Short mmCIF file of C-alpha atoms in Angstrom, two decimals:
data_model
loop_
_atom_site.label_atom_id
_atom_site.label_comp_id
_atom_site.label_asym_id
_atom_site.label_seq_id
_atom_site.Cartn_x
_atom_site.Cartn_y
_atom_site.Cartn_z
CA UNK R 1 169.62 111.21 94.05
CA UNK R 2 171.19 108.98 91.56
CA UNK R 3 171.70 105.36 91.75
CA UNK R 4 175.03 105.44 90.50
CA UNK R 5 176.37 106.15 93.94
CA UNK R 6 180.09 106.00 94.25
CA UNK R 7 180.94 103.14 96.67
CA UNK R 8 180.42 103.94 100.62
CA UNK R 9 178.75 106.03 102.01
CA UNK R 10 178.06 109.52 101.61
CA UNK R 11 175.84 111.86 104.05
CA UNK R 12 173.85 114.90 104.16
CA UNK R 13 173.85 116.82 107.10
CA UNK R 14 170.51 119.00 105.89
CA UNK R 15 168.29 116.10 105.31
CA UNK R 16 170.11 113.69 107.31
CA UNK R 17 170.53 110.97 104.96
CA UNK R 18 172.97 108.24 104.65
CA UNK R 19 173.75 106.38 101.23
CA UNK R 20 175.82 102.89 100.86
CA UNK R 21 176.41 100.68 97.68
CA UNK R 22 176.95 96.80 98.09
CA UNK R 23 180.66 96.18 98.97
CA UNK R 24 182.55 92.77 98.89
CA UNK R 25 182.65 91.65 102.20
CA UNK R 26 185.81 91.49 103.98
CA UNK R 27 187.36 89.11 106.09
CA UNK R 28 189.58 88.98 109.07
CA UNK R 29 192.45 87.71 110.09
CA UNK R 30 190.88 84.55 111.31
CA UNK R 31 189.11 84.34 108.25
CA UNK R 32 185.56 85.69 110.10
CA UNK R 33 183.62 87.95 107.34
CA UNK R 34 183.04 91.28 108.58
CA UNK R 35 179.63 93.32 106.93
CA UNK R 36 179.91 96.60 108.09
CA UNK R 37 176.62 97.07 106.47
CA UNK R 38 174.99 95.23 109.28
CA UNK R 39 177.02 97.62 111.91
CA UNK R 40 175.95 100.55 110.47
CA UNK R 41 172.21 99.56 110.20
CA UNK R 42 171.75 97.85 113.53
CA UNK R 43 170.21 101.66 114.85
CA UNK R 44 170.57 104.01 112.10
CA UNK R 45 170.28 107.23 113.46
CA UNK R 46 168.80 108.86 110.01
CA UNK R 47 166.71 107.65 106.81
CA UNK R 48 169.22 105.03 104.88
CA UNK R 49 169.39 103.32 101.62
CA UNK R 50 171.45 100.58 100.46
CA UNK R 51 172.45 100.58 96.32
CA UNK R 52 173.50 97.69 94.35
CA UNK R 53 174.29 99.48 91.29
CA UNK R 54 174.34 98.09 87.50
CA UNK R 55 175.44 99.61 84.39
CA UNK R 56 172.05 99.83 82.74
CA UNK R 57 170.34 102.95 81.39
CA UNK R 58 167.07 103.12 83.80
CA UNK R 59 164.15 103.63 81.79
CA UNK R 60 161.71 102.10 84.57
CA UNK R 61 161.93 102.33 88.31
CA UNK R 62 159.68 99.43 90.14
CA UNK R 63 158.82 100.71 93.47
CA UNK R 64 156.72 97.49 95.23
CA UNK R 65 154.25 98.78 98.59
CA UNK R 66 152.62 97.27 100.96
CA UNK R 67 152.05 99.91 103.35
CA UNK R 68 154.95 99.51 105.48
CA UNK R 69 157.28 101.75 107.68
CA UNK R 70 159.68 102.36 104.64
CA UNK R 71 156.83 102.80 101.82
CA UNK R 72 156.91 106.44 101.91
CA UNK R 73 160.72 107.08 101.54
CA UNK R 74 160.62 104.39 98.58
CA UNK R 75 158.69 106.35 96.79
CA UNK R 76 160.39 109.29 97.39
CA UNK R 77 163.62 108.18 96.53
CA UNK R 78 161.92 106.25 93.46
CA UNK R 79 160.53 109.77 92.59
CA UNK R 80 164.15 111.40 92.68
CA UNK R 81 165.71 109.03 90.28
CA UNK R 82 162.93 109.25 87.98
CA UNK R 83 163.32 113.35 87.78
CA UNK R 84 167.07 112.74 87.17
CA UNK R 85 166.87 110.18 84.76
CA UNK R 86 163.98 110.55 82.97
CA UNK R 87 162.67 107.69 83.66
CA UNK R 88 158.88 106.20 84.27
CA UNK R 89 157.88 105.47 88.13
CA UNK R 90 156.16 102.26 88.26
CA UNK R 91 154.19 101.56 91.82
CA UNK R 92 153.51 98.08 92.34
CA UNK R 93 151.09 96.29 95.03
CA UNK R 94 149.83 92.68 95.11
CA UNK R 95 146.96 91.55 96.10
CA UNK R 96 146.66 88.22 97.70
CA UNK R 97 143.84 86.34 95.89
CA UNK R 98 142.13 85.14 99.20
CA UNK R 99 140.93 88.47 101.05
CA UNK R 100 137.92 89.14 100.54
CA UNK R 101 136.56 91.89 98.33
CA UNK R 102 135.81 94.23 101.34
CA UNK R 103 139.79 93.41 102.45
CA UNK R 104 140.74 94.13 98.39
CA UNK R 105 138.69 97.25 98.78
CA UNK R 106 140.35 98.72 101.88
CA UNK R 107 143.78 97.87 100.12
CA UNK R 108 142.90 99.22 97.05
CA UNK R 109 141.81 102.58 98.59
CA UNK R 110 145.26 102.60 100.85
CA UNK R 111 147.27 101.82 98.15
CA UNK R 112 146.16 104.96 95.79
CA UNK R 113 146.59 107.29 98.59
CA UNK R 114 149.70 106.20 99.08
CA UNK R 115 151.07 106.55 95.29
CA UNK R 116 149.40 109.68 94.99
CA UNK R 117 152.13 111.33 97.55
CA UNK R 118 154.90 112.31 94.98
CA UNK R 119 155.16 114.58 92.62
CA UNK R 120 155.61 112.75 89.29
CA UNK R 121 153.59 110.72 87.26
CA UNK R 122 152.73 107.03 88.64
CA UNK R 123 151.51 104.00 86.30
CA UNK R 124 150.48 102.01 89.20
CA UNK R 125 150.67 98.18 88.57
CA UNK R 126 148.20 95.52 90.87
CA UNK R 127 148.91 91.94 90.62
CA UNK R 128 146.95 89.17 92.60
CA UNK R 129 149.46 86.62 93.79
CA UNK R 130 149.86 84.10 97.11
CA UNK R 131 153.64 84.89 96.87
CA UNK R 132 154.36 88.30 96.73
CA UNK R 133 158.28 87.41 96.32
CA UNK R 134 157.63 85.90 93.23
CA UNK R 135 155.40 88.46 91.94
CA UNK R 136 158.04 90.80 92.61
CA UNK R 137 160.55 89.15 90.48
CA UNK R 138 158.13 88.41 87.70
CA UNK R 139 157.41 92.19 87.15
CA UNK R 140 160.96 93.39 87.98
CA UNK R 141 162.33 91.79 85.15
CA UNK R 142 160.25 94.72 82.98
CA UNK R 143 162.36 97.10 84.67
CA UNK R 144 165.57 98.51 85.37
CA UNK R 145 165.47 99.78 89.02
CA UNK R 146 163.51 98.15 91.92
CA UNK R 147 163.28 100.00 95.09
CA UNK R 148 162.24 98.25 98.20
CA UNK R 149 161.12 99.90 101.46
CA UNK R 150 162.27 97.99 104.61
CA UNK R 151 159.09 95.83 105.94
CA UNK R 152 158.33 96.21 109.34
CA UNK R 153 159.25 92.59 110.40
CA UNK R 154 162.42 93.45 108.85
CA UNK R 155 162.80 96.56 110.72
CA UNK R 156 162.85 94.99 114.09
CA UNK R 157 165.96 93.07 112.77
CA UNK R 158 169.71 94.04 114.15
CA UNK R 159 170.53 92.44 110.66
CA UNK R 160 168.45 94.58 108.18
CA UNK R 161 169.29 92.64 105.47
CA UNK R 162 167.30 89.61 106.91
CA UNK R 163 166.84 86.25 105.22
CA UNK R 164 163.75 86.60 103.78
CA UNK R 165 164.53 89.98 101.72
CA UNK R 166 167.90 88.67 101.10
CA UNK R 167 166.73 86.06 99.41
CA UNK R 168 164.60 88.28 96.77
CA UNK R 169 167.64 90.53 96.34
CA UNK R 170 169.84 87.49 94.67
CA UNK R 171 166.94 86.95 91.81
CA UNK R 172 166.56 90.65 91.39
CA UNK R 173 168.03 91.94 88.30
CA UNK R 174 169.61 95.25 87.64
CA UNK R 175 169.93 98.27 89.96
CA UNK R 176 168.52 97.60 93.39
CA UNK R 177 167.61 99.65 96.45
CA UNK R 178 166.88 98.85 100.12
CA UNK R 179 165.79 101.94 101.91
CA UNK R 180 165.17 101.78 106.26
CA UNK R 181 163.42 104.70 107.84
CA UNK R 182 165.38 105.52 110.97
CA UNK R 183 164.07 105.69 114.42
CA UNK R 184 161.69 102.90 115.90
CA UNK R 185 158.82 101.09 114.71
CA UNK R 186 155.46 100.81 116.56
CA UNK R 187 153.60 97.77 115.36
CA UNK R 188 150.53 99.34 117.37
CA UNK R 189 147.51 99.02 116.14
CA UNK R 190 145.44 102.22 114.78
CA UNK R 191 143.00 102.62 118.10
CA UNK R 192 140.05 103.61 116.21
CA UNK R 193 139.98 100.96 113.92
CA UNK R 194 136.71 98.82 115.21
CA UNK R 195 137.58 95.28 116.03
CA UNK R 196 136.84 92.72 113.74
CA UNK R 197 136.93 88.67 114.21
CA UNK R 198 139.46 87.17 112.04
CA UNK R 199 137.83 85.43 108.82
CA UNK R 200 138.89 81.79 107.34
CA UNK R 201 140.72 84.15 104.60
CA UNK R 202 142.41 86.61 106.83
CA UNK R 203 143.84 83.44 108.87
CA UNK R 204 144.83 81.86 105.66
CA UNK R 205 147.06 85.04 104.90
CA UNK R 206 148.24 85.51 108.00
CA UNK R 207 149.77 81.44 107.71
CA UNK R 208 150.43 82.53 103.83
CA UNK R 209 152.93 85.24 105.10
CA UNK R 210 154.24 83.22 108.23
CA UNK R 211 155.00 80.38 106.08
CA UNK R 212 157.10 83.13 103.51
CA UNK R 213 159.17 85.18 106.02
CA UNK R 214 159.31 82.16 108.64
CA UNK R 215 160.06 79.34 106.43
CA UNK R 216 164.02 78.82 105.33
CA UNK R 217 166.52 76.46 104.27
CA UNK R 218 169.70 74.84 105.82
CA UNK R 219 172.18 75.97 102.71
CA UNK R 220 170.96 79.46 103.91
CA UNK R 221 173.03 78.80 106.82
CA UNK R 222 175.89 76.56 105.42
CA UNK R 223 178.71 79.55 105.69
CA UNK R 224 179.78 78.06 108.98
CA UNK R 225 182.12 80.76 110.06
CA UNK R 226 179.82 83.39 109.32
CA UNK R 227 177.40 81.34 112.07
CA UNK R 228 180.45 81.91 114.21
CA UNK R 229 180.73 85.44 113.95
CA UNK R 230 177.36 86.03 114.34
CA UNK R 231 177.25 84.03 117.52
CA UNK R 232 180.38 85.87 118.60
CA UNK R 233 178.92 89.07 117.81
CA UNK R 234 175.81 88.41 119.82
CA UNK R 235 178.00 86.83 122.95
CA UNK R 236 175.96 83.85 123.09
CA UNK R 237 177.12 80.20 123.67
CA UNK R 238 175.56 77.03 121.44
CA UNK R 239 175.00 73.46 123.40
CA UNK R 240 173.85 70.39 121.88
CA UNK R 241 171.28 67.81 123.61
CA UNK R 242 171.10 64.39 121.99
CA UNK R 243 168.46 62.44 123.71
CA UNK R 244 169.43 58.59 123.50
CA UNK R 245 167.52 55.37 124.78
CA UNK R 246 169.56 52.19 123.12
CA UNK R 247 171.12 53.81 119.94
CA UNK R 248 173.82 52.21 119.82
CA UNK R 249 173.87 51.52 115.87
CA UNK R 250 173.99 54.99 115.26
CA UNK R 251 174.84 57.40 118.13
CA UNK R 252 178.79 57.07 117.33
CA UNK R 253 178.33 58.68 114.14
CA UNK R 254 176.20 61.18 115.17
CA UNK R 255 178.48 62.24 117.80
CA UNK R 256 181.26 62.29 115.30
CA UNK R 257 179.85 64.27 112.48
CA UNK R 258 178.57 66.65 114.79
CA UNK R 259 182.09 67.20 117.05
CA UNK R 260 184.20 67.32 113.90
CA UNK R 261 182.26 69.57 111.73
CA UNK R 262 180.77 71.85 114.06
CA UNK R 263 183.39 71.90 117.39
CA UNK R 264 187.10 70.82 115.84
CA UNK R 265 186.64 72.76 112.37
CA UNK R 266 184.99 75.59 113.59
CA UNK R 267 184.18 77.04 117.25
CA UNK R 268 179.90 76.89 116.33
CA UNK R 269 179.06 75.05 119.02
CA UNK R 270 180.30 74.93 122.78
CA UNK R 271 179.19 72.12 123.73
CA UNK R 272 177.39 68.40 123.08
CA UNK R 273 176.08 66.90 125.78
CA UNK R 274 174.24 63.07 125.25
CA UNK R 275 170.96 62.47 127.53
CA UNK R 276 170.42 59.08 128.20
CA UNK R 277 167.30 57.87 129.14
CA UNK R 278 168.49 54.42 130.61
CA UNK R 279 170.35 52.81 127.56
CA UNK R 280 170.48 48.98 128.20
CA UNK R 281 172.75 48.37 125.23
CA UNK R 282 176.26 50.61 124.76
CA UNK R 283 174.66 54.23 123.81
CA UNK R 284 176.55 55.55 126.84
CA UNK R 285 179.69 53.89 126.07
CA UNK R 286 179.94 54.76 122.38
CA UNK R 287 179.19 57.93 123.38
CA UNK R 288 181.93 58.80 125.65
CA UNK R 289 184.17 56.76 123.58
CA UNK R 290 183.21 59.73 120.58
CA UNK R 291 184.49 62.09 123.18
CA UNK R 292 181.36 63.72 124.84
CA UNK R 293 179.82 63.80 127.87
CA UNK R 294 176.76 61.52 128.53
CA UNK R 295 174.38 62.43 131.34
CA UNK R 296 171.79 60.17 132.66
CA UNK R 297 168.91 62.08 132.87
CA UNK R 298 167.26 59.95 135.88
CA UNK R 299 170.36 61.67 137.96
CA UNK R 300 169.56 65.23 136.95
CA UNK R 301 167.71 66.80 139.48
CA UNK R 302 166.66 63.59 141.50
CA UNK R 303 164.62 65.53 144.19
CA UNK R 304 161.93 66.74 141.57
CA UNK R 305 161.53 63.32 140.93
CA UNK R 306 161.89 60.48 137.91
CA UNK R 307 159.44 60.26 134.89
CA UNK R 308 160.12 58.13 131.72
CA UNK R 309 159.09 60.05 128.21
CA UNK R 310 162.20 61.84 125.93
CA UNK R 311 160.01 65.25 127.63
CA UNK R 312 161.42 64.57 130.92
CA UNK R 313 164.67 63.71 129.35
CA UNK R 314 164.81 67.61 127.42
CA UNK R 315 163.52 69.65 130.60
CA UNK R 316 166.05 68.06 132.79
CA UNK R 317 169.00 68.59 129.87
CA UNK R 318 168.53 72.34 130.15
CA UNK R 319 170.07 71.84 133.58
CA UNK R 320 172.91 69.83 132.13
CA UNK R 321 173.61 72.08 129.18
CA UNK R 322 175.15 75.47 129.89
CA UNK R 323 174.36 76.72 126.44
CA UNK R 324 172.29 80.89 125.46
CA UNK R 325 171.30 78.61 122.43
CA UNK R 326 169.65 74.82 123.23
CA UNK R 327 169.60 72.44 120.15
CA UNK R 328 168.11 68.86 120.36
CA UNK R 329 168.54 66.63 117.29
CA UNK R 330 167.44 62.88 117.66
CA UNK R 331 169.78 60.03 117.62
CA UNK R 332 167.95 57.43 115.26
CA UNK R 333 169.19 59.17 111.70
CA UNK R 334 170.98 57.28 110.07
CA UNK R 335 172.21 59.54 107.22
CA UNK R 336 172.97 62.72 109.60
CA UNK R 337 174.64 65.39 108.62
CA UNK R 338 175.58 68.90 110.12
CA UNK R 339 173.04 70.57 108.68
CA UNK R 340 170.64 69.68 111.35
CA UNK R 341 172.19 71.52 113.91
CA UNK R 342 173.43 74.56 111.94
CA UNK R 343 170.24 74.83 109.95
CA UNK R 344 168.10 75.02 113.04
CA UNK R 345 170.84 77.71 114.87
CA UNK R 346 171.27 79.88 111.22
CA UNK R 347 167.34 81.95 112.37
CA UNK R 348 168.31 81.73 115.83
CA UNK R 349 171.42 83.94 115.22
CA UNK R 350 170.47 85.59 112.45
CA UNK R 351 167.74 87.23 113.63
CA UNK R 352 166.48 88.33 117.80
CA UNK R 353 162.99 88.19 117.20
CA UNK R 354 163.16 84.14 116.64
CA UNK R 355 163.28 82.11 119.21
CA UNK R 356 162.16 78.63 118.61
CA UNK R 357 163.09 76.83 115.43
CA UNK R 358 161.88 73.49 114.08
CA UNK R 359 163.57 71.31 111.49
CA UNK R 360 161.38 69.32 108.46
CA UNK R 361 162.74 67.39 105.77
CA UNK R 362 161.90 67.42 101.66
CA UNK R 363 164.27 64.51 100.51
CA UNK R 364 164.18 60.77 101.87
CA UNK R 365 165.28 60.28 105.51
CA UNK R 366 166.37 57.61 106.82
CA UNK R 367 165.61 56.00 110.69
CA UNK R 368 167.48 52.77 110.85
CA UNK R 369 165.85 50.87 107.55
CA UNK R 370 163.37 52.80 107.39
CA UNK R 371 162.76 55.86 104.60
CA UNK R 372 160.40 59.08 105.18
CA UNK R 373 160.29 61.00 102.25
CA UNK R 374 159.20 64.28 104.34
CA UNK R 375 159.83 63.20 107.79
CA UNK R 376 156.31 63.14 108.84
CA UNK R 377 154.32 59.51 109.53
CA UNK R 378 150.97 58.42 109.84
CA UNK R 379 151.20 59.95 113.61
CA UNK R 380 151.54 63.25 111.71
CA UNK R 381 149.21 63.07 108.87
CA UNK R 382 146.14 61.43 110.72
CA UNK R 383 146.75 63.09 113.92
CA UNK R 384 148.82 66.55 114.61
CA UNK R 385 148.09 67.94 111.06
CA UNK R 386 144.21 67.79 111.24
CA UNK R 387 144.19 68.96 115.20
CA UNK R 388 146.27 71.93 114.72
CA UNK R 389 144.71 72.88 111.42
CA UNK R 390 141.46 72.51 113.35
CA UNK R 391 141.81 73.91 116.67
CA UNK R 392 144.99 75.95 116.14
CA UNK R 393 145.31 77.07 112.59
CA UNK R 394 147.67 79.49 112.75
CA UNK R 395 150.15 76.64 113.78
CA UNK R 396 148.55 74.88 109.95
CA UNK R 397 152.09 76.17 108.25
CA UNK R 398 154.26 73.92 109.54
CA UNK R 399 155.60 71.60 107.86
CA UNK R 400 156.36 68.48 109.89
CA UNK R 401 155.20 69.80 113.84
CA UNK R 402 156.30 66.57 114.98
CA UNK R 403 159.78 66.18 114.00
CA UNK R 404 162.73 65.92 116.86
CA UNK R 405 165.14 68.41 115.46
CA UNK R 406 164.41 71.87 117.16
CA UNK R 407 166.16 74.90 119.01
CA UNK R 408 165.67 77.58 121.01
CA UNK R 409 166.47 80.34 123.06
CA UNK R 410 166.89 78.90 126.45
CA UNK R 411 165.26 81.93 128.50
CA UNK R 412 161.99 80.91 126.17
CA UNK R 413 162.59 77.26 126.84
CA UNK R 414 162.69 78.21 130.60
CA UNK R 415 159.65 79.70 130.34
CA UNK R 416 157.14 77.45 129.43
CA UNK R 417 156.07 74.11 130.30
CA UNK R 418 157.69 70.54 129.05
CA UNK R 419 154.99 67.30 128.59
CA UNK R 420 156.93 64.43 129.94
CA UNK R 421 156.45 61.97 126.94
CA UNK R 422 156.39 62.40 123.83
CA UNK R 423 153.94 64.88 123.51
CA UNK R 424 156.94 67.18 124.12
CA UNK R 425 156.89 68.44 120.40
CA UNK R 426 153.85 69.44 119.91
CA UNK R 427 153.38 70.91 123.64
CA UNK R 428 155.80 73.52 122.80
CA UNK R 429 154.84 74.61 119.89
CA UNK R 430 151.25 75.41 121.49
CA UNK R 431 153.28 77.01 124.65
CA UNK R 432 155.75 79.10 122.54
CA UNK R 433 153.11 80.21 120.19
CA UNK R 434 150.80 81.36 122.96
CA UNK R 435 153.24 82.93 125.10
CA UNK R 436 155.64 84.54 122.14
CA UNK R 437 153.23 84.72 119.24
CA UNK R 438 154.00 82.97 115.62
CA UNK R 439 156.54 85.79 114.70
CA UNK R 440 159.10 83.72 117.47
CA UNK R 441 158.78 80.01 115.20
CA UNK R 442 160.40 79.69 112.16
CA UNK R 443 160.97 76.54 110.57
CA UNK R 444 164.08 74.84 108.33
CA UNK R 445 164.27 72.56 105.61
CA UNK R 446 166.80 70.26 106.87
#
């Protein structure tokens, strides 16, 4: 097979293969973008690879394994090209500088096993990296194909082309293929393989790779209507908690750069919703003057009784808030913008396997006078950080665990447990983790 596919898609009945080159996107009507891509990769019924062609003369073909789901047809496909073209198959794998030489060793062994399946000559490249995205584009620029097999986070994905791997495909040069083995994935582990406690460096890998395919930005997210279709899509509705207790300096502007940009412009979110917690200045007024609905949340659900904390306030909003999607943003920014809410929805509807999202900041944010220049306080430094990366390490990647812009799937929030006060935050990150594993947290520079 020959990347120089004609656009679309062309299929083999014997070997039941599809083939589809990168497309401009269209749009509808209502000015929606369409990928069909995505449609036709949500269950592919056969083996599938997706071509972004160039014009180049290959000479090299990069094939980069890690041993997932999709290695095997990479290098198959990798080998075709290279009998048709001539050109020299180069297998890549990258070794993450903190295993441990036994870990290297195992890898090592898997890894020439593996590129000693096909049938032409390999050069095989090793690299030891922390990032193996980066690695990937370093050595890719030697070449003039790079074929990528599907990873098996990836594969779980409606969206194949999830952010993380999209991402790496925009800095890739030349001609580029993403190739999905069809039929399901089993992340089960091999039964014979003797259990093993997990070392300092195996944990710090496991955070490592969490923190790479987990970890994303809010101008990932900023094509609004494509948000919109993908919450349409999906049949989900969007609400929007603000928890207030005397904000009166800056909960009209919230309110208004949140309706306008996100409910008048376009249809992202359903709903906003303010939960008071017993204002005694004009919060509420302001509020409903912005044109929302403000909710004591003392009134919600009165026979389970009244607590003070902004915990109480968010359990008893996801009574008030009719919303698949629940998004909480605090009240006390000064310098908002709607990139908290659609930053912290973008993971949330772009891919199932997600379902709790916290916000962080890497630029100066402002709470009334006051500047953080990454969100996080002394609370955060002195306290949360060293706890978690003590006594629950694989929580150590997050950024700012503290911070009071979130989301989440409301069947998960359901699910586990709220802290009345404001040990809220950091009592559902433990509960979500626990219950959902870290694969379900991502996290969004806001």
């Amino acid at each position: 097979m020959s990347c120089a596919a004609r656009s679309g898609s062309r299929t083999s009945p014997r070997k039941a293969f599809v083939r589809r080159c990168w497309r401009p996107i269209p749009t509808r009507q209502d000015g929606l973008s369409v990928n069909a891509v995505e449609d036709l990769l949500v269950d592919p019924p056969c083996d599938v690879a997706l071509v972004r062609p160039d014009t180049a003369p290959i000479r090299s073909v990069l094939v980069p394994v890690r041993g997932g789901p999709s290695a095997q047809l990479a290098l198959r496909l990798a080998a075709t090209v290279c009998k048709e073209t001539g050109a020299e198959l180069c297998v890549l794998h990258i070794f993450n500088p903190r295993i441990s030489a036994e870990s290297q060793k195992r890898e090592e062994s898997a890894f020439l096993k593996l590129s000693s399946t096909v049938d032409v000559p390999v050069r095989r490249i090793t690299l030891l990296s922390a990032s193996v995205r980066e690695a990937i584009i370093r050595e890719a620029a030697q070449h003039q194909m790079v074929v990528l097999g599907a990873t098996l986070s990836l594969m779980h994905r409606p969206m194949v082309l999830g952010a993380p791997i999209t991402r790496l495909l925009r800095r890739l040069p030349g001609n580029v293929m993403v190739v999905k083995t069809a039929g399901p994935v089993s992340a089960v582990k091999d039964p014979d393989r003797p259990f093993r406690v997990e070392n300092r460096a195996a944990a710090a890998e496991r955070v490592d790779r969490w923190f790479a395919e987990n970890t994303f930005h809010s101008k990932e997210f900023a094509d609004l209507r494509r948000l919109v279709d993908l919450k349409q899509r999906q049949g989900l509705t969007i609400s929007l908690g603000l928890p207030t207790l005397n904000e009166q300096d800056t909960i009209g502007k919230v309110v208004r750069t949140f309706k306008t940009a996100l409910m008048d412009r376009v249809p992202l979110v359903d709903e906003i919703v303010v939960i008071d917690s017993g204002s005694s200045d004009r919060t509420a007024a302001i509020a409903e003057r912005a044109g929302v609905r403000v909710v004591q949340h003392s009134e919600i659900l009165p026979r389970y009784g009244v607590f003070q904390g902004k915990g109480e306030a968010l359990w008893k909003s996801l009574y008030a808030l009719n919303g698949d999607l629940i998004c909480w943003v605090d009240t006390d920014i000064s310098n908002i913008h709607p990139k908290f809410v659609y930053g912290l929805l973008g993971p949330l509807l772009s891919d199932p396997e997600i379902h709790y999202v916290k916000g962080f900041y890497r630029r100066p944010l402002k709470f009334g006078t006051e500047f953080q220049a990454q969100g996080g306080g002394r609370v955060t430094e002195l306290a949360a950080r060293p706890m978690l990366n003590l006594f629950f390490p694989e929580l150590s990647g997050l950024v700012q665990p503290l911070s009071g812009e979130y989301a989440g799937r409301r069947r998960v929030l359901e699910s586990v447990p709220f802290f009345t006060g404001y040990g809220v935050e950091l009592g559902l990150l433990l509960a979500i983790s626990e219950a959902y594993g870290m694969r379900a947290i991502a996290q969004v520079d806001l």
